[in-house]
Amino acid sequence: MKYLYSFLVVFFIQISFAQDITFRIAFEPNSKVRHQVDDLLTNYNAQTTYSFAFTEERLQEMEKQAIKISGNAESIHNIRNTFDIQIHNLTYEEEIELLRQLQNFPSVRYCEKVNQKIIPPPYDIAPETPDYTDSQIYIYENPGVNMEYAWNLGYTGQNIKVKNVELGFNSSHEEFNDSPHIRFAEDYTPVSYEDYWEHGTGTFGVIAGHNGEYGVTGLAHDIEEAVLFSEYTYEYGYNRVQAISLAIQNSAPGEIIIYELQTGGAGWTEDDPKYVTAEYEYSVWDLTKAATDTGIVIVAAAGNGNQNLDAPQYDNYMQRGHSGAIIVGAGSPDLQHSRAYFSTYGSRVDLQGWGWNVLSTGYGDFAKIGNDMNQAYTMFSGTSSATPIVASCAAVLQSYYYDHTGEYLTGMQIADILKDSGIPQSPGDDGNIGPLPNMEAAMAIALSNENTPIQKRFRIYPNPFENQIYIETVSSSKPAEMRLFDISGKLIDQRHFTEKTELNTAHLSAGIYFMEIISQNKTETFKLVKSN
């Protein structure tokens, strides 16, 4: 009986740990040695599929946009080469060993296990609903963001489209039910998850609540659309990167995507998830970089894990570089603007919004008129309430800038303007979460010369270049003069143009060049690289 008992125990342990696993693997673009990975996976009868939702047509379009806006399309090449690998019946030990082997191949940029469990979002009609606008203190001057100033000038988010990635929202709420532009993404059926859907309801209330005589008023209530891309659908199951890639697939330069998301941080456990910003996952970072390189604005929650992103355990994340996203921490709803104890923080966090006392739609803890969830209101909190406040400021600032220039700011330009003009975090406060936006000050500097980005006057692409360079004037049609020099200062080419011109550079040697463009008595200098 002793031997039989031991055999049964071992057999039980082996069966209990066998499970289906999905890895996400990103290859180096143009890698010639992927067959090594393929040979290894053959032993596991693995099924491989493309990780994201992009069509080939959209990827080609994004490559062109990235070259124009960012000078190269490397980030698009990265998302082209990312795949999900599904393997059945792996033990924990086999999973760890296979992950180690995959990560060590020189052709692999990264390999990570795909989370199969839902990650919570980052949140700590008659009878007549009262008008709660006066209770939305965050609308007004310090300690609020002074969005009222923008409203008084007529800027309420016009001509700007916003996407939100999370689980869902209550589209039947009285603040949205008569607004067809506030909706779920078409062609995908979200799985109803009532507790988490109220979270999305709160998000949309902050941004797009109806501007009427009842309930709340959204900070950017006249945005052209607010569309939710659900992480959990009948078509794809629970799949965060699919939702993000679908949002990017359906966005254009200048539009805004919000990540009301967080993920487990370094050394996380189920009991202590150490929540950080969603782009800590490498696949989300890649998608974010591809989006921002094409001019899409990403605004993302920092997460509610009280994590220091400058700590050594986050070195690998920080060393990837800047994704271009605006990362939002949670601060106090008072004149101190101190970091909320739960907010993740660090030099990578750009701006703060209120981390509690944010009156919005959903839940019903503040009011539930007639005991009806479609007339429910809440005091929203967490980096979840902070993020839509900052996203709304980005949308209204973008609307203002577009109205005056016919062009869009990038996310990093919006972040710089909001940071330069914002209300500082409390001096000596522990853990950087950045300033709170101040819309009056932001709008005052948005159109000043020092904040009008060079690339809004001229587009020079591609960079690095090979056989051709294209130059376009963007913000005016004034005459300009172009001069191209090699690294020794020798003049290579010189010409006058008005709107655009192109240079044949096939005869130039590989190396570094400098271009001067002179227009309206101002000279701008650009460093260019010929790759071969």
Tab-separated table of C-alpha atoms in Angstrom, residues 99-497:
chain	number	residue	atom	x	y	z
A	99	LEU	CA	10.066	30.070	-22.048
A	100	ARG	CA	13.775	30.206	-21.147
A	101	GLN	CA	14.758	28.533	-24.423
A	102	LEU	CA	12.583	30.833	-26.519
A	103	GLN	CA	13.910	33.966	-24.801
A	104	ASN	CA	17.505	32.924	-25.501
A	105	PHE	CA	17.222	32.650	-29.290
A	106	PRO	CA	19.075	35.548	-30.993
A	107	SER	CA	16.177	35.982	-33.419
A	108	VAL	CA	13.725	36.695	-30.546
A	109	ARG	CA	13.201	40.257	-29.260
A	110	TYR	CA	11.078	39.041	-26.375
A	111	CYS	CA	8.857	36.158	-25.359
A	112	GLU	CA	6.228	36.461	-22.639
A	113	LYS	CA	3.446	34.322	-21.257
A	114	VAL	CA	-0.016	35.606	-22.172
A	115	ASN	CA	-2.236	36.246	-19.175
A	116	GLN	CA	-5.481	34.254	-19.406
A	117	LYS	CA	-7.216	35.837	-16.400
A	118	ILE	CA	-9.129	39.107	-16.442
A	119	ILE	CA	-7.086	41.930	-14.912
A	120	PRO	CA	-9.308	44.358	-12.982
A	121	PRO	CA	-9.343	47.953	-14.250
A	122	PRO	CA	-7.464	50.501	-12.119
A	123	TYR	CA	-10.282	51.742	-9.792
A	124	ASP	CA	-9.967	51.883	-5.893
A	125	ILE	CA	-34.971	58.941	-17.655
A	126	ALA	CA	-37.706	59.740	-15.061
A	127	PRO	CA	-37.623	60.417	-12.207
A	128	GLU	CA	-35.675	63.615	-12.823
A	129	THR	CA	-31.951	63.588	-12.067
A	130	PRO	CA	-30.529	66.736	-10.420
A	131	ASP	CA	-27.837	68.766	-12.172
A	132	TYR	CA	-24.548	67.740	-10.542
A	133	THR	CA	-22.247	69.990	-12.579
A	134	ASP	CA	-21.495	72.296	-9.640
A	135	SER	CA	-20.272	69.233	-7.734
A	136	GLN	CA	-17.746	68.425	-10.464
A	137	ILE	CA	-15.075	70.567	-8.831
A	138	TYR	CA	-12.412	69.194	-11.175
A	139	ILE	CA	-13.965	71.235	-14.034
A	140	TYR	CA	-13.069	74.549	-12.435
A	141	GLU	CA	-9.919	76.449	-11.407
A	142	ASN	CA	-7.242	75.032	-9.089
A	143	PRO	CA	-7.595	72.502	-7.540
A	144	GLY	CA	-9.326	71.565	-10.822
A	145	VAL	CA	-7.995	71.690	-14.395
A	146	ASN	CA	-9.905	74.891	-15.339
A	147	MET	CA	-11.701	73.296	-18.261
A	148	GLU	CA	-14.353	75.975	-17.813
A	149	TYR	CA	-11.888	78.437	-19.372
A	150	ALA	CA	-11.748	76.375	-22.575
A	151	TRP	CA	-15.538	75.977	-22.603
A	152	ASN	CA	-15.984	79.739	-22.340
A	153	LEU	CA	-13.854	80.104	-25.481
A	154	GLY	CA	-16.027	77.540	-27.259
A	155	TYR	CA	-13.658	74.540	-27.090
A	156	THR	CA	-15.314	71.348	-25.875
A	157	GLY	CA	-13.501	68.642	-27.864
A	158	GLN	CA	-14.932	69.286	-31.332
A	159	ASN	CA	-13.457	67.299	-34.262
A	160	ILE	CA	-11.567	64.885	-31.997
A	161	LYS	CA	-12.226	61.142	-31.858
A	162	VAL	CA	-11.546	59.123	-28.707
A	163	LYS	CA	-11.240	55.371	-28.248
A	164	ASN	CA	-11.218	53.648	-24.859
A	165	VAL	CA	-9.790	50.183	-24.198
A	166	GLU	CA	-11.220	48.330	-21.199
A	167	LEU	CA	-13.960	45.765	-20.541
A	168	GLY	CA	-17.187	47.668	-21.238
A	169	PHE	CA	-19.646	50.387	-20.232
A	170	ASN	CA	-23.379	50.902	-19.773
A	171	SER	CA	-24.428	52.430	-23.092
A	172	SER	CA	-28.021	52.705	-21.800
A	173	HIS	CA	-27.087	55.226	-19.120
A	174	GLU	CA	-29.078	58.449	-19.397
A	175	GLU	CA	-25.866	60.404	-20.102
A	176	PHE	CA	-25.179	58.357	-23.269
A	177	ASN	CA	-28.388	56.722	-24.501
A	178	ASP	CA	-29.288	59.599	-26.813
A	179	SER	CA	-25.734	59.930	-28.172
A	180	PRO	CA	-25.026	57.435	-30.992
A	181	HIS	CA	-21.413	58.613	-31.180
A	182	ILE	CA	-20.822	57.129	-27.696
A	183	ARG	CA	-20.864	53.411	-28.383
A	184	PHE	CA	-19.138	50.052	-28.524
A	185	ALA	CA	-16.919	49.253	-31.501
A	186	GLU	CA	-18.893	47.720	-34.338
A	187	ASP	CA	-18.655	44.060	-35.436
A	188	TYR	CA	-17.551	42.807	-31.996
A	189	THR	CA	-19.824	41.596	-29.197
A	190	PRO	CA	-18.557	42.367	-25.686
A	191	VAL	CA	-19.152	39.823	-22.944
A	192	SER	CA	-21.264	41.438	-20.227
A	193	TYR	CA	-19.275	41.848	-17.011
A	194	GLU	CA	-21.453	44.176	-14.958
A	195	ASP	CA	-19.012	45.052	-12.154
A	196	TYR	CA	-16.292	46.058	-14.584
A	197	TRP	CA	-18.680	47.664	-17.078
A	198	GLU	CA	-19.559	50.268	-14.463
A	199	HIS	CA	-15.886	51.233	-14.560
A	200	GLY	CA	-16.122	52.140	-18.250
A	201	THR	CA	-19.329	54.019	-17.505
A	202	GLY	CA	-17.369	56.166	-15.061
A	203	THR	CA	-14.630	56.780	-17.620
A	204	PHE	CA	-17.018	57.963	-20.320
A	205	GLY	CA	-18.907	60.143	-17.859
A	206	VAL	CA	-15.758	62.142	-17.081
A	207	ILE	CA	-15.030	62.639	-20.780
A	208	ALA	CA	-18.334	62.711	-22.618
A	209	GLY	CA	-21.215	63.064	-20.160
A	210	HIS	CA	-24.184	64.884	-21.712
A	211	ASN	CA	-24.093	68.686	-21.467
A	212	GLY	CA	-27.643	69.223	-20.309
A	213	GLU	CA	-29.715	70.158	-17.302
A	214	TYR	CA	-29.282	66.891	-15.431
A	215	GLY	CA	-26.474	64.672	-14.203
A	216	VAL	CA	-22.848	65.380	-15.016
A	217	THR	CA	-21.145	67.183	-17.891
A	218	GLY	CA	-18.143	65.584	-19.584
A	219	LEU	CA	-14.956	67.609	-19.780
A	220	ALA	CA	-14.827	67.089	-23.563
A	221	HIS	CA	-18.551	66.626	-24.128
A	222	ASP	CA	-18.520	67.608	-27.818
A	223	ILE	CA	-15.927	65.093	-29.016
A	224	GLU	CA	-16.816	63.605	-32.384
A	225	GLU	CA	-16.983	60.063	-31.035
A	226	ALA	CA	-16.216	57.979	-27.949
A	227	VAL	CA	-15.898	54.291	-28.858
A	228	LEU	CA	-15.110	51.449	-26.468
A	229	PHE	CA	-12.990	48.515	-27.653
A	230	SER	CA	-13.632	45.705	-25.192
A	231	GLU	CA	-10.901	43.407	-23.901
A	232	TYR	CA	-13.451	40.596	-23.552
A	233	THR	CA	-15.586	39.672	-26.572
A	234	TYR	CA	-17.360	36.585	-27.841
A	235	GLU	CA	-15.210	36.718	-30.974
A	236	TYR	CA	-11.783	36.783	-29.260
A	237	GLY	CA	-12.379	35.867	-25.606
A	238	TYR	CA	-10.321	37.820	-23.090
A	239	ASN	CA	-7.631	39.367	-25.294
A	240	ARG	CA	-6.175	42.730	-24.325
A	241	VAL	CA	-3.758	43.139	-27.239
A	242	GLN	CA	-6.518	42.327	-29.712
A	243	ALA	CA	-8.604	45.180	-28.283
A	244	ILE	CA	-5.675	47.597	-28.393
A	245	SER	CA	-4.713	46.648	-31.940
A	246	LEU	CA	-8.330	46.990	-33.104
A	247	ALA	CA	-8.450	50.475	-31.567
A	248	ILE	CA	-5.239	51.407	-33.399
A	249	GLN	CA	-6.489	49.771	-36.603
A	250	ASN	CA	-9.485	52.129	-36.482
A	251	SER	CA	-7.663	55.329	-35.497
A	252	ALA	CA	-5.962	58.099	-37.457
A	253	PRO	CA	-3.227	60.630	-36.599
A	254	GLY	CA	-4.389	63.123	-33.981
A	255	GLU	CA	-7.007	60.812	-32.479
A	256	ILE	CA	-6.784	59.653	-28.872
A	257	ILE	CA	-6.786	56.139	-27.413
A	258	ILE	CA	-7.197	55.712	-23.657
A	259	TYR	CA	-5.830	52.675	-21.811
A	260	GLU	CA	-8.025	52.280	-18.725
A	261	LEU	CA	-5.833	49.291	-17.945
A	262	GLN	CA	-3.157	48.054	-15.588
A	263	THR	CA	-1.061	44.906	-15.299
A	264	GLY	CA	0.938	43.020	-12.698
A	265	GLY	CA	4.304	44.598	-11.923
A	266	ALA	CA	7.724	43.117	-11.200
A	267	GLY	CA	7.442	40.122	-8.869
A	268	TRP	CA	3.648	40.239	-8.792
A	269	THR	CA	1.526	37.562	-7.157
A	270	GLU	CA	-2.239	37.115	-7.015
A	271	ASP	CA	-2.166	38.339	-3.411
A	272	ASP	CA	0.073	41.303	-4.268
A	273	PRO	CA	-0.338	42.214	-7.960
A	274	LYS	CA	1.851	45.354	-7.757
A	275	TYR	CA	-0.187	47.025	-10.497
A	276	VAL	CA	1.644	49.190	-13.030
A	277	THR	CA	0.876	50.731	-16.405
A	278	ALA	CA	-0.282	48.271	-19.074
A	279	GLU	CA	2.724	48.918	-21.323
A	280	TYR	CA	4.929	47.080	-18.818
A	281	GLU	CA	3.867	44.107	-20.948
A	282	TYR	CA	6.244	44.204	-23.901
A	283	SER	CA	3.529	43.515	-26.489
A	284	VAL	CA	1.496	46.482	-25.232
A	285	TRP	CA	4.620	48.670	-25.330
A	286	ASP	CA	5.248	47.637	-28.956
A	287	LEU	CA	1.671	48.449	-29.941
A	288	THR	CA	1.850	51.782	-28.146
A	289	LYS	CA	5.111	52.775	-29.845
A	290	ALA	CA	3.681	51.831	-33.248
A	291	ALA	CA	0.585	53.944	-32.574
A	292	THR	CA	2.435	57.022	-31.340
A	293	ASP	CA	4.950	56.816	-34.193
A	294	THR	CA	2.002	57.195	-36.569
A	295	GLY	CA	0.633	60.256	-34.750
A	296	ILE	CA	-2.018	58.566	-32.596
A	297	VAL	CA	-2.159	59.916	-29.029
A	298	ILE	CA	-2.119	57.315	-26.229
A	299	VAL	CA	-3.164	58.261	-22.676
A	300	ALA	CA	-2.629	55.440	-20.170
A	301	ALA	CA	-3.214	54.848	-16.464
A	302	ALA	CA	-0.072	54.388	-14.362
A	303	GLY	CA	-1.812	51.707	-12.292
A	304	ASN	CA	-2.808	51.398	-8.648
A	305	GLY	CA	0.124	49.333	-7.354
A	306	ASN	CA	2.197	51.963	-5.515
A	307	GLN	CA	5.193	50.903	-7.626
A	308	ASN	CA	8.319	52.971	-8.264
A	309	LEU	CA	9.094	52.611	-11.968
A	310	ASP	CA	12.611	53.958	-11.313
A	311	ALA	CA	13.415	51.038	-9.001
A	312	PRO	CA	15.976	48.456	-10.228
A	313	GLN	CA	13.342	45.777	-10.811
A	314	TYR	CA	11.880	47.949	-13.581
A	315	ASP	CA	15.180	48.587	-15.391
A	316	ASN	CA	14.250	46.307	-18.295
A	317	TYR	CA	11.042	48.262	-18.831
A	318	MET	CA	12.692	51.670	-18.600
A	319	GLN	CA	15.536	50.651	-20.920
A	320	ARG	CA	13.099	50.059	-23.786
A	321	GLY	CA	12.877	53.835	-24.130
A	322	HIS	CA	9.864	56.119	-24.362
A	323	SER	CA	6.781	54.607	-25.984
A	324	GLY	CA	5.298	58.043	-26.701
A	325	ALA	CA	2.328	57.448	-24.383
A	326	ILE	CA	1.145	59.972	-21.804
A	327	ILE	CA	1.242	58.081	-18.475
A	328	VAL	CA	-1.125	59.360	-15.771
A	329	GLY	CA	-0.788	59.045	-12.006
A	330	ALA	CA	-3.362	59.770	-9.307
A	331	GLY	CA	-3.119	62.879	-7.133
A	332	SER	CA	-5.080	64.495	-4.347
A	333	PRO	CA	-8.168	66.615	-5.183
A	334	ASP	CA	-6.871	69.633	-3.285
A	335	LEU	CA	-4.359	72.455	-3.620
A	336	GLN	CA	-1.461	70.190	-2.602
A	337	HIS	CA	-1.758	67.834	-5.585
A	338	SER	CA	0.108	65.139	-3.662
A	339	ARG	CA	0.528	61.588	-4.892
A	340	ALA	CA	-2.235	59.201	-3.865
A	341	TYR	CA	-0.707	56.441	-1.732
A	342	PHE	CA	-1.815	53.769	-4.210
A	343	SER	CA	-0.589	55.416	-7.415
A	344	THR	CA	2.355	53.956	-9.300
A	345	TYR	CA	4.966	56.664	-9.817
A	346	GLY	CA	8.391	57.536	-11.212
A	347	SER	CA	10.102	59.619	-13.878
A	348	ARG	CA	8.092	57.874	-16.599
A	349	VAL	CA	4.790	59.220	-15.198
A	350	ASP	CA	3.941	62.444	-17.032
A	351	LEU	CA	0.858	64.013	-15.476
A	352	GLN	CA	-1.643	63.589	-12.690
A	353	GLY	CA	-5.397	63.755	-12.396
A	354	TRP	CA	-7.645	63.541	-9.371
A	355	GLY	CA	-7.430	60.131	-7.713
A	356	TRP	CA	-10.725	60.401	-5.832
A	357	ASN	CA	-13.808	62.644	-5.439
A	358	VAL	CA	-14.363	62.618	-9.208
A	359	LEU	CA	-18.128	62.770	-9.689
A	360	SER	CA	-19.131	60.728	-12.728
A	361	THR	CA	-21.569	58.153	-14.068
A	362	GLY	CA	-22.005	54.574	-12.871
A	363	TYR	CA	-21.993	52.366	-9.751
A	364	GLY	CA	-24.661	54.301	-7.796
A	365	ASP	CA	-22.714	54.984	-4.587
A	366	PHE	CA	-23.275	58.753	-4.969
A	367	ALA	CA	-26.843	58.576	-6.279
A	368	LYS	CA	-29.160	56.091	-7.957
A	369	ILE	CA	-32.238	57.978	-9.099
A	370	GLY	CA	-35.343	55.783	-8.899
A	371	ASN	CA	-33.061	52.845	-7.993
A	372	ASP	CA	-32.174	52.726	-11.703
A	373	MET	CA	-28.620	51.835	-12.789
A	374	ASN	CA	-29.199	53.911	-15.912
A	375	GLN	CA	-29.411	56.913	-13.590
A	376	ALA	CA	-26.544	55.919	-11.315
A	377	TYR	CA	-23.708	58.259	-10.324
A	378	THR	CA	-20.472	57.688	-8.446
A	379	MET	CA	-17.439	59.291	-6.889
A	380	PHE	CA	-14.936	57.729	-9.278
A	381	SER	CA	-11.407	57.050	-8.020
A	382	GLY	CA	-7.982	55.571	-8.689
A	383	THR	CA	-5.712	56.161	-11.645
A	384	SER	CA	-8.947	55.275	-13.454
A	385	SER	CA	-10.490	58.634	-12.572
A	386	ALA	CA	-7.211	60.480	-13.129
A	387	THR	CA	-6.683	59.150	-16.655
A	388	PRO	CA	-9.910	60.402	-18.316
A	389	ILE	CA	-9.336	63.832	-16.757
A	390	VAL	CA	-5.957	64.100	-18.488
A	391	ALA	CA	-7.309	62.491	-21.672
A	392	SER	CA	-10.064	65.120	-21.781
A	393	CYS	CA	-7.482	67.889	-21.424
A	394	ALA	CA	-5.544	66.321	-24.300
A	395	ALA	CA	-8.685	66.160	-26.456
A	396	VAL	CA	-9.710	69.775	-25.864
A	397	LEU	CA	-6.141	71.036	-26.348
A	398	GLN	CA	-5.928	69.030	-29.585
A	399	SER	CA	-9.247	70.524	-30.717
A	400	TYR	CA	-7.984	74.036	-29.969
A	401	TYR	CA	-4.677	73.478	-31.776
A	402	TYR	CA	-6.369	71.923	-34.806
A	403	ASP	CA	-8.832	74.805	-35.039
A	404	HIS	CA	-5.957	77.293	-35.260
A	405	THR	CA	-3.452	75.357	-37.403
A	406	GLY	CA	-5.284	72.616	-39.293
A	407	GLU	CA	-2.690	70.210	-37.845
A	408	TYR	CA	-2.539	67.812	-34.902
A	409	LEU	CA	-0.107	67.641	-32.014
A	410	THR	CA	1.598	64.355	-31.184
A	411	GLY	CA	1.148	62.803	-27.769
A	412	MET	CA	4.608	63.849	-26.623
A	413	GLN	CA	3.951	67.428	-27.723
A	414	ILE	CA	0.670	67.447	-25.798
A	415	ALA	CA	2.464	66.031	-22.756
A	416	ASP	CA	5.173	68.700	-22.975
A	417	ILE	CA	2.627	71.526	-23.196
A	418	LEU	CA	0.525	70.195	-20.315
A	419	LYS	CA	3.616	69.605	-18.167
A	420	ASP	CA	5.178	72.992	-18.923
A	421	SER	CA	1.932	74.800	-18.079
A	422	GLY	CA	0.601	72.524	-15.332
A	423	ILE	CA	0.052	73.033	-11.602
A	424	PRO	CA	3.072	71.445	-9.859
A	425	GLN	CA	2.917	68.417	-7.619
A	426	SER	CA	3.392	69.269	-3.946
A	427	PRO	CA	7.086	70.125	-3.291
A	428	GLY	CA	8.919	67.333	-1.511
A	429	ASP	CA	6.127	64.856	-2.201
A	430	ASP	CA	7.302	61.246	-2.305
A	431	GLY	CA	7.142	59.786	-5.821
A	432	ASN	CA	6.784	61.744	-9.065
A	433	ILE	CA	3.385	61.782	-10.767
A	434	GLY	CA	3.844	65.076	-12.592
A	435	PRO	CA	1.735	68.252	-12.549
A	436	LEU	CA	-2.027	68.636	-12.905
A	437	PRO	CA	-3.104	70.151	-16.255
A	438	ASN	CA	-4.160	73.798	-16.274
A	439	MET	CA	-6.131	74.426	-19.447
A	440	GLU	CA	-5.894	78.213	-19.398
A	441	ALA	CA	-2.097	78.122	-19.213
A	442	ALA	CA	-1.846	75.233	-21.691
A	443	MET	CA	-3.888	77.041	-24.319
A	444	ALA	CA	-1.853	80.199	-23.766
A	445	ILE	CA	1.425	78.509	-24.744
A	446	ALA	CA	0.168	75.920	-27.253
A	447	LEU	CA	0.524	78.265	-30.218
A	448	SER	CA	3.648	80.128	-29.091
A	449	ASN	CA	6.738	79.820	-31.290
A	450	GLU	CA	8.695	77.777	-28.763
A	451	ASN	CA	5.866	75.256	-28.563
A	452	THR	CA	5.121	75.030	-32.279
A	453	PRO	CA	7.112	71.928	-33.201
A	454	ILE	CA	9.560	72.021	-36.101
A	455	GLN	CA	7.941	69.029	-37.738
A	456	LYS	CA	4.750	71.051	-37.969
A	457	ARG	CA	6.549	73.513	-40.256
A	458	PHE	CA	8.411	70.959	-42.392
A	459	ARG	CA	8.210	67.218	-42.932
A	460	ILE	CA	11.429	65.540	-44.070
A	461	TYR	CA	11.236	61.821	-44.698
A	462	PRO	CA	12.367	59.085	-44.665
A	463	ASN	CA	15.173	59.360	-42.132
A	464	PRO	CA	17.338	57.286	-42.418
A	465	PHE	CA	17.054	57.622	-46.218
A	466	GLU	CA	18.328	55.682	-49.212
A	467	ASN	CA	17.635	56.950	-52.742
A	468	GLN	CA	15.135	59.749	-52.136
A	469	ILE	CA	14.339	62.493	-49.620
A	470	TYR	CA	10.937	64.222	-49.559
A	471	ILE	CA	10.409	67.678	-48.062
A	472	GLU	CA	6.973	69.165	-47.425
A	473	THR	CA	5.882	72.446	-45.862
A	474	VAL	CA	3.042	71.789	-43.468
A	475	SER	CA	1.822	74.883	-41.657
A	476	SER	CA	2.296	77.466	-44.431
A	477	SER	CA	2.925	77.847	-48.150
A	478	LYS	CA	5.661	80.479	-47.806
A	479	PRO	CA	8.748	80.158	-50.056
A	480	ALA	CA	11.662	78.265	-48.520
A	481	GLU	CA	15.278	77.524	-49.390
A	482	MET	CA	16.880	74.115	-48.797
A	483	ARG	CA	20.615	73.486	-48.432
A	484	LEU	CA	22.114	70.001	-47.988
A	485	PHE	CA	25.650	69.586	-46.565
A	486	ASP	CA	27.851	66.566	-45.968
A	487	ILE	CA	29.511	66.021	-42.584
A	488	SER	CA	32.540	68.127	-43.610
A	489	GLY	CA	30.304	71.114	-44.392
A	490	LYS	CA	30.520	70.825	-48.174
A	491	LEU	CA	27.369	72.048	-49.951
A	492	ILE	CA	25.792	69.088	-51.806
A	493	ASP	CA	22.479	70.515	-53.008
A	494	GLN	CA	20.609	73.809	-52.856
A	495	ARG	CA	17.158	74.759	-54.125
A	496	HIS	CA	14.099	76.928	-53.549
A	497	PHE	CA	10.622	75.492	-53.140
